Coordinates of N, CA and C in Angstrom, one line a residue:
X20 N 6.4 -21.6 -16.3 CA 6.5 -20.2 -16.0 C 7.5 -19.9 -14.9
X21 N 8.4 -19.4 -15.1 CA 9.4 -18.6 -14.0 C 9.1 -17.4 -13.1
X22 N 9.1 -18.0 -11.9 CA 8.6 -17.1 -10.9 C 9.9 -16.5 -10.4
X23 N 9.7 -15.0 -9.8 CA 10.7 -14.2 -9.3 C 11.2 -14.9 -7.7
X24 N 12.7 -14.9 -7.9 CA 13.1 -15.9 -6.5 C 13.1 -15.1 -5.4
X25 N 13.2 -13.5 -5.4 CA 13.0 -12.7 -4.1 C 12.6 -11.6 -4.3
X26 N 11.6 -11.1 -3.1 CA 11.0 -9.6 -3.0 C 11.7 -9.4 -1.7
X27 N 11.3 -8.1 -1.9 CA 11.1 -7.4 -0.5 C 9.8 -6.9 0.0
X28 N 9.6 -7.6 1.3 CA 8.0 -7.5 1.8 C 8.0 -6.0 2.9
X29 N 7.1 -5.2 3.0 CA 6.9 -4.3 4.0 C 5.8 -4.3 4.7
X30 N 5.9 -4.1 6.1 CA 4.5 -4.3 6.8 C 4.6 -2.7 7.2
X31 N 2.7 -2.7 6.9 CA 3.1 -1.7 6.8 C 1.3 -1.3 8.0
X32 N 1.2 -0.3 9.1 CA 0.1 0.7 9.6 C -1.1 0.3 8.6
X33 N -2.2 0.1 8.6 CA -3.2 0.7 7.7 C -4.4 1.8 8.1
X34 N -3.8 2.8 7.4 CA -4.5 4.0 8.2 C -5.9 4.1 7.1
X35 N -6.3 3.2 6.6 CA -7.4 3.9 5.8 C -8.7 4.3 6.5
X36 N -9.0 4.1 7.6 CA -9.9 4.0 8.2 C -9.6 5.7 8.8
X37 N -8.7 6.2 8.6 CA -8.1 7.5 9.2 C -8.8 8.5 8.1
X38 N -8.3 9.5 8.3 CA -8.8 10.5 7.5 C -8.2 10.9 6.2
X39 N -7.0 10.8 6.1 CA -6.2 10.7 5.2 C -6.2 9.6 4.5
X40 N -6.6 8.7 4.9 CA -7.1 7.5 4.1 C -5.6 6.8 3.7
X41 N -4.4 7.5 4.1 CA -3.3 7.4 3.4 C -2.9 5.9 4.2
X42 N -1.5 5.1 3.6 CA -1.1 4.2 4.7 C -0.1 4.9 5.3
X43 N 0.5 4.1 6.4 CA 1.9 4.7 6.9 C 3.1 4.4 6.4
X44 N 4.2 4.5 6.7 CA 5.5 4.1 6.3 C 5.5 2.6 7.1
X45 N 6.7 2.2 6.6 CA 6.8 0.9 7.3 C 7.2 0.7 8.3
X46 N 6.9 -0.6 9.1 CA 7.5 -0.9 10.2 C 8.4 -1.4 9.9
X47 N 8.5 -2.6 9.6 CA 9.6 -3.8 8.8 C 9.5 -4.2 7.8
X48 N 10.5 -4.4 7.2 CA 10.8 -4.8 6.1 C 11.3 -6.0 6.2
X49 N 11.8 -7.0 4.9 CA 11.8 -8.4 4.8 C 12.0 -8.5 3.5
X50 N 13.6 -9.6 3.0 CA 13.2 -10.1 2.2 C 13.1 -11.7 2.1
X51 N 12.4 -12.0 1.1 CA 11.9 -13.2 1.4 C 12.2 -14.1 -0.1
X52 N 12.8 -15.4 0.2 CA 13.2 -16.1 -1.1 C 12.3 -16.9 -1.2
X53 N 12.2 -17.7 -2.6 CA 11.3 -18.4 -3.1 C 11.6 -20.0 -2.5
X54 N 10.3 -20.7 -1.9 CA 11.1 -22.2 -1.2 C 10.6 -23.2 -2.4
X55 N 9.7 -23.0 -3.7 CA 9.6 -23.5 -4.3 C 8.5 -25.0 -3.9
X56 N 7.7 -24.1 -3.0 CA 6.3 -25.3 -2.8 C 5.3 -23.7 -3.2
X57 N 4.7 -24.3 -3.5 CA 2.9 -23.7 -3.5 C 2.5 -23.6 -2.1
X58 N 1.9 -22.5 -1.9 CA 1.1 -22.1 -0.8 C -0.4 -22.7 -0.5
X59 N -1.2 -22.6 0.3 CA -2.5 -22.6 0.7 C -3.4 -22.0 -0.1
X60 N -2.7 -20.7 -0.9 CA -3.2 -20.1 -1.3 C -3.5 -20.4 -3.0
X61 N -2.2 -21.3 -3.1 CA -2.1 -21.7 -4.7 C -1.3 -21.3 -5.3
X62 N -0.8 -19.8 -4.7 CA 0.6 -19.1 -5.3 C 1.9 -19.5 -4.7
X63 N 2.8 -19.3 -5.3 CA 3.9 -19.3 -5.1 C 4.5 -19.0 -3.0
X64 N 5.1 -19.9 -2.7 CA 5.4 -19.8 -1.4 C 6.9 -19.1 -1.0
X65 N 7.3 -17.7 -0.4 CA 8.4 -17.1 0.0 C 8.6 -17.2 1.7
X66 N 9.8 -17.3 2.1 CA 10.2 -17.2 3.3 C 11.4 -16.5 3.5
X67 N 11.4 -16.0 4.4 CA 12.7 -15.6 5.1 C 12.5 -14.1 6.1
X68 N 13.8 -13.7 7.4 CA 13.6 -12.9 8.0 C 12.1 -13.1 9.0
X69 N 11.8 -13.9 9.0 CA 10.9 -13.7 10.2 C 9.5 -13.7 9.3
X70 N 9.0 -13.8 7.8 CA 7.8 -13.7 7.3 C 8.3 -15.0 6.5
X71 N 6.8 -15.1 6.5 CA 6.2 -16.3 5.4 C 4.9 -15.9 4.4
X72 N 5.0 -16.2 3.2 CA 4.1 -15.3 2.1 C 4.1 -16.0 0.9
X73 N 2.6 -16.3 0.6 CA 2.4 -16.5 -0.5 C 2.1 -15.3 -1.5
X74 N 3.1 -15.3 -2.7 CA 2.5 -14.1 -4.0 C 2.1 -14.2 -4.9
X75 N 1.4 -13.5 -5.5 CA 1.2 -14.0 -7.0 C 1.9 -13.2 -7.5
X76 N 3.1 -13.8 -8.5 CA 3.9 -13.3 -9.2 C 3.3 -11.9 -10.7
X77 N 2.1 -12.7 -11.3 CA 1.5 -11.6 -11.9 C 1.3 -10.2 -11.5
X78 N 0.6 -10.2 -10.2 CA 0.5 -9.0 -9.9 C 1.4 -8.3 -8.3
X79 N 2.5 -9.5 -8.0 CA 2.9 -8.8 -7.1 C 1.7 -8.5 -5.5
X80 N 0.7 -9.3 -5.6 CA -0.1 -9.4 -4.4 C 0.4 -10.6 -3.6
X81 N 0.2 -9.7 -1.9 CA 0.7 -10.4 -1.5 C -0.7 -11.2 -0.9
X82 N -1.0 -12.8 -1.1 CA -2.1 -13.3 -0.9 C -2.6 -14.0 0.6
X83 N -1.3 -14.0 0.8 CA -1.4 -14.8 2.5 C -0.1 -14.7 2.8
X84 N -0.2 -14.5 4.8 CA 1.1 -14.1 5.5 C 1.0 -14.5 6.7
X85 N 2.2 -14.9 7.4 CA 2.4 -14.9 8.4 C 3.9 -14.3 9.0
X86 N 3.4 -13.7 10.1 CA 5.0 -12.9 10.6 C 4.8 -13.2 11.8
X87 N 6.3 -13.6 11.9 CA 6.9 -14.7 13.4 C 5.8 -15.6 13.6
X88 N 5.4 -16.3 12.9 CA 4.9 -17.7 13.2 C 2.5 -17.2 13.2
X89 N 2.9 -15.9 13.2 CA 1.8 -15.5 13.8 C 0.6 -15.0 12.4
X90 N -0.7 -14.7 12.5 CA -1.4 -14.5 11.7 C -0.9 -12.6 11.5
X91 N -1.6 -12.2 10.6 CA -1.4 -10.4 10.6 C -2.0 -9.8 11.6
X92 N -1.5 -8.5 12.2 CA -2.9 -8.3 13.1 C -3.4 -7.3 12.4
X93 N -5.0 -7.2 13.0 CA -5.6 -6.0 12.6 C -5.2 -4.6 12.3
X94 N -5.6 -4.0 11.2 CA -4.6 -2.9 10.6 C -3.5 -2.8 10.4
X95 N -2.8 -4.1 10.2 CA -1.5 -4.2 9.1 C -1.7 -4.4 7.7
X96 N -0.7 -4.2 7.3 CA -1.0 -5.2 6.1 C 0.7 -5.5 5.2
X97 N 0.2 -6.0 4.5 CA 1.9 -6.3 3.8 C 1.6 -6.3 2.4
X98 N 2.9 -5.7 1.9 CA 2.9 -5.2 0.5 C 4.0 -5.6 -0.1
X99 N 4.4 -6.0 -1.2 CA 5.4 -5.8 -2.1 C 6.1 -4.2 -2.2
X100 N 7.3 -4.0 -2.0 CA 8.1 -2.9 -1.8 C 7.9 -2.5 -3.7
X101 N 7.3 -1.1 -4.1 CA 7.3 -0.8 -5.3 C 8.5 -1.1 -6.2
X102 N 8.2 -1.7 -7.1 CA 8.8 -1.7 -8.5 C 10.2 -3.2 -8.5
X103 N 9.9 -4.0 -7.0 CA 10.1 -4.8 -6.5 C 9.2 -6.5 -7.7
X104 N 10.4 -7.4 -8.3 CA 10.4 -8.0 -9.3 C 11.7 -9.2 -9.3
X105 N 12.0 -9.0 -8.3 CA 13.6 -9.6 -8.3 C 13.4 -11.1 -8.9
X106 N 14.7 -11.3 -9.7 CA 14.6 -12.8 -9.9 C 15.9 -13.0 -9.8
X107 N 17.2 -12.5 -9.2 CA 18.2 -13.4 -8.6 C 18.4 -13.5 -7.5

């Protein structure tokens, strides 16, 4: 199966706990290439810009992260940038 060789990751506020329930816009963005080992996670492993991420290519989840070396902090979170599929 052929996995997509780059996304673009967004870190992004999580305001769900807010009232709006809405998220925020992003802080940073990231794209990240495929290094072609498997993650921890079992998905597919991407790097670059300062993030590290495992995805599952089916659904575009991102399953595990690390940014600048570090775990996520509380009320971030990271997403696949919509409609985001890249394979060159």
């Amino acid at each position: 199966m052929s996995h997509p060789q780059r996304y673009e990751l967004l870190l992004i506020p999580d305001h769900s706990r807010t009232r709006t329930g809405a998220p925020g816009r992003p802080i940073r963005s990231a794209i990240v290439a495929a290094t072609g080992e498997t993650g921890a996670s079992g998905y597919p492993r991407y790097t670059g810009q300062g993030m590290e991420a495992d995805i599952d290519p089916e659904t575009c989840t991102v399953e595990a992260v690390l940014i600048d070396g570090e775990e996520l902090d509380p009320g971030m979170s990271v997403r696949v940038a919509d409609g985001e599929r890249r394979t060159s």
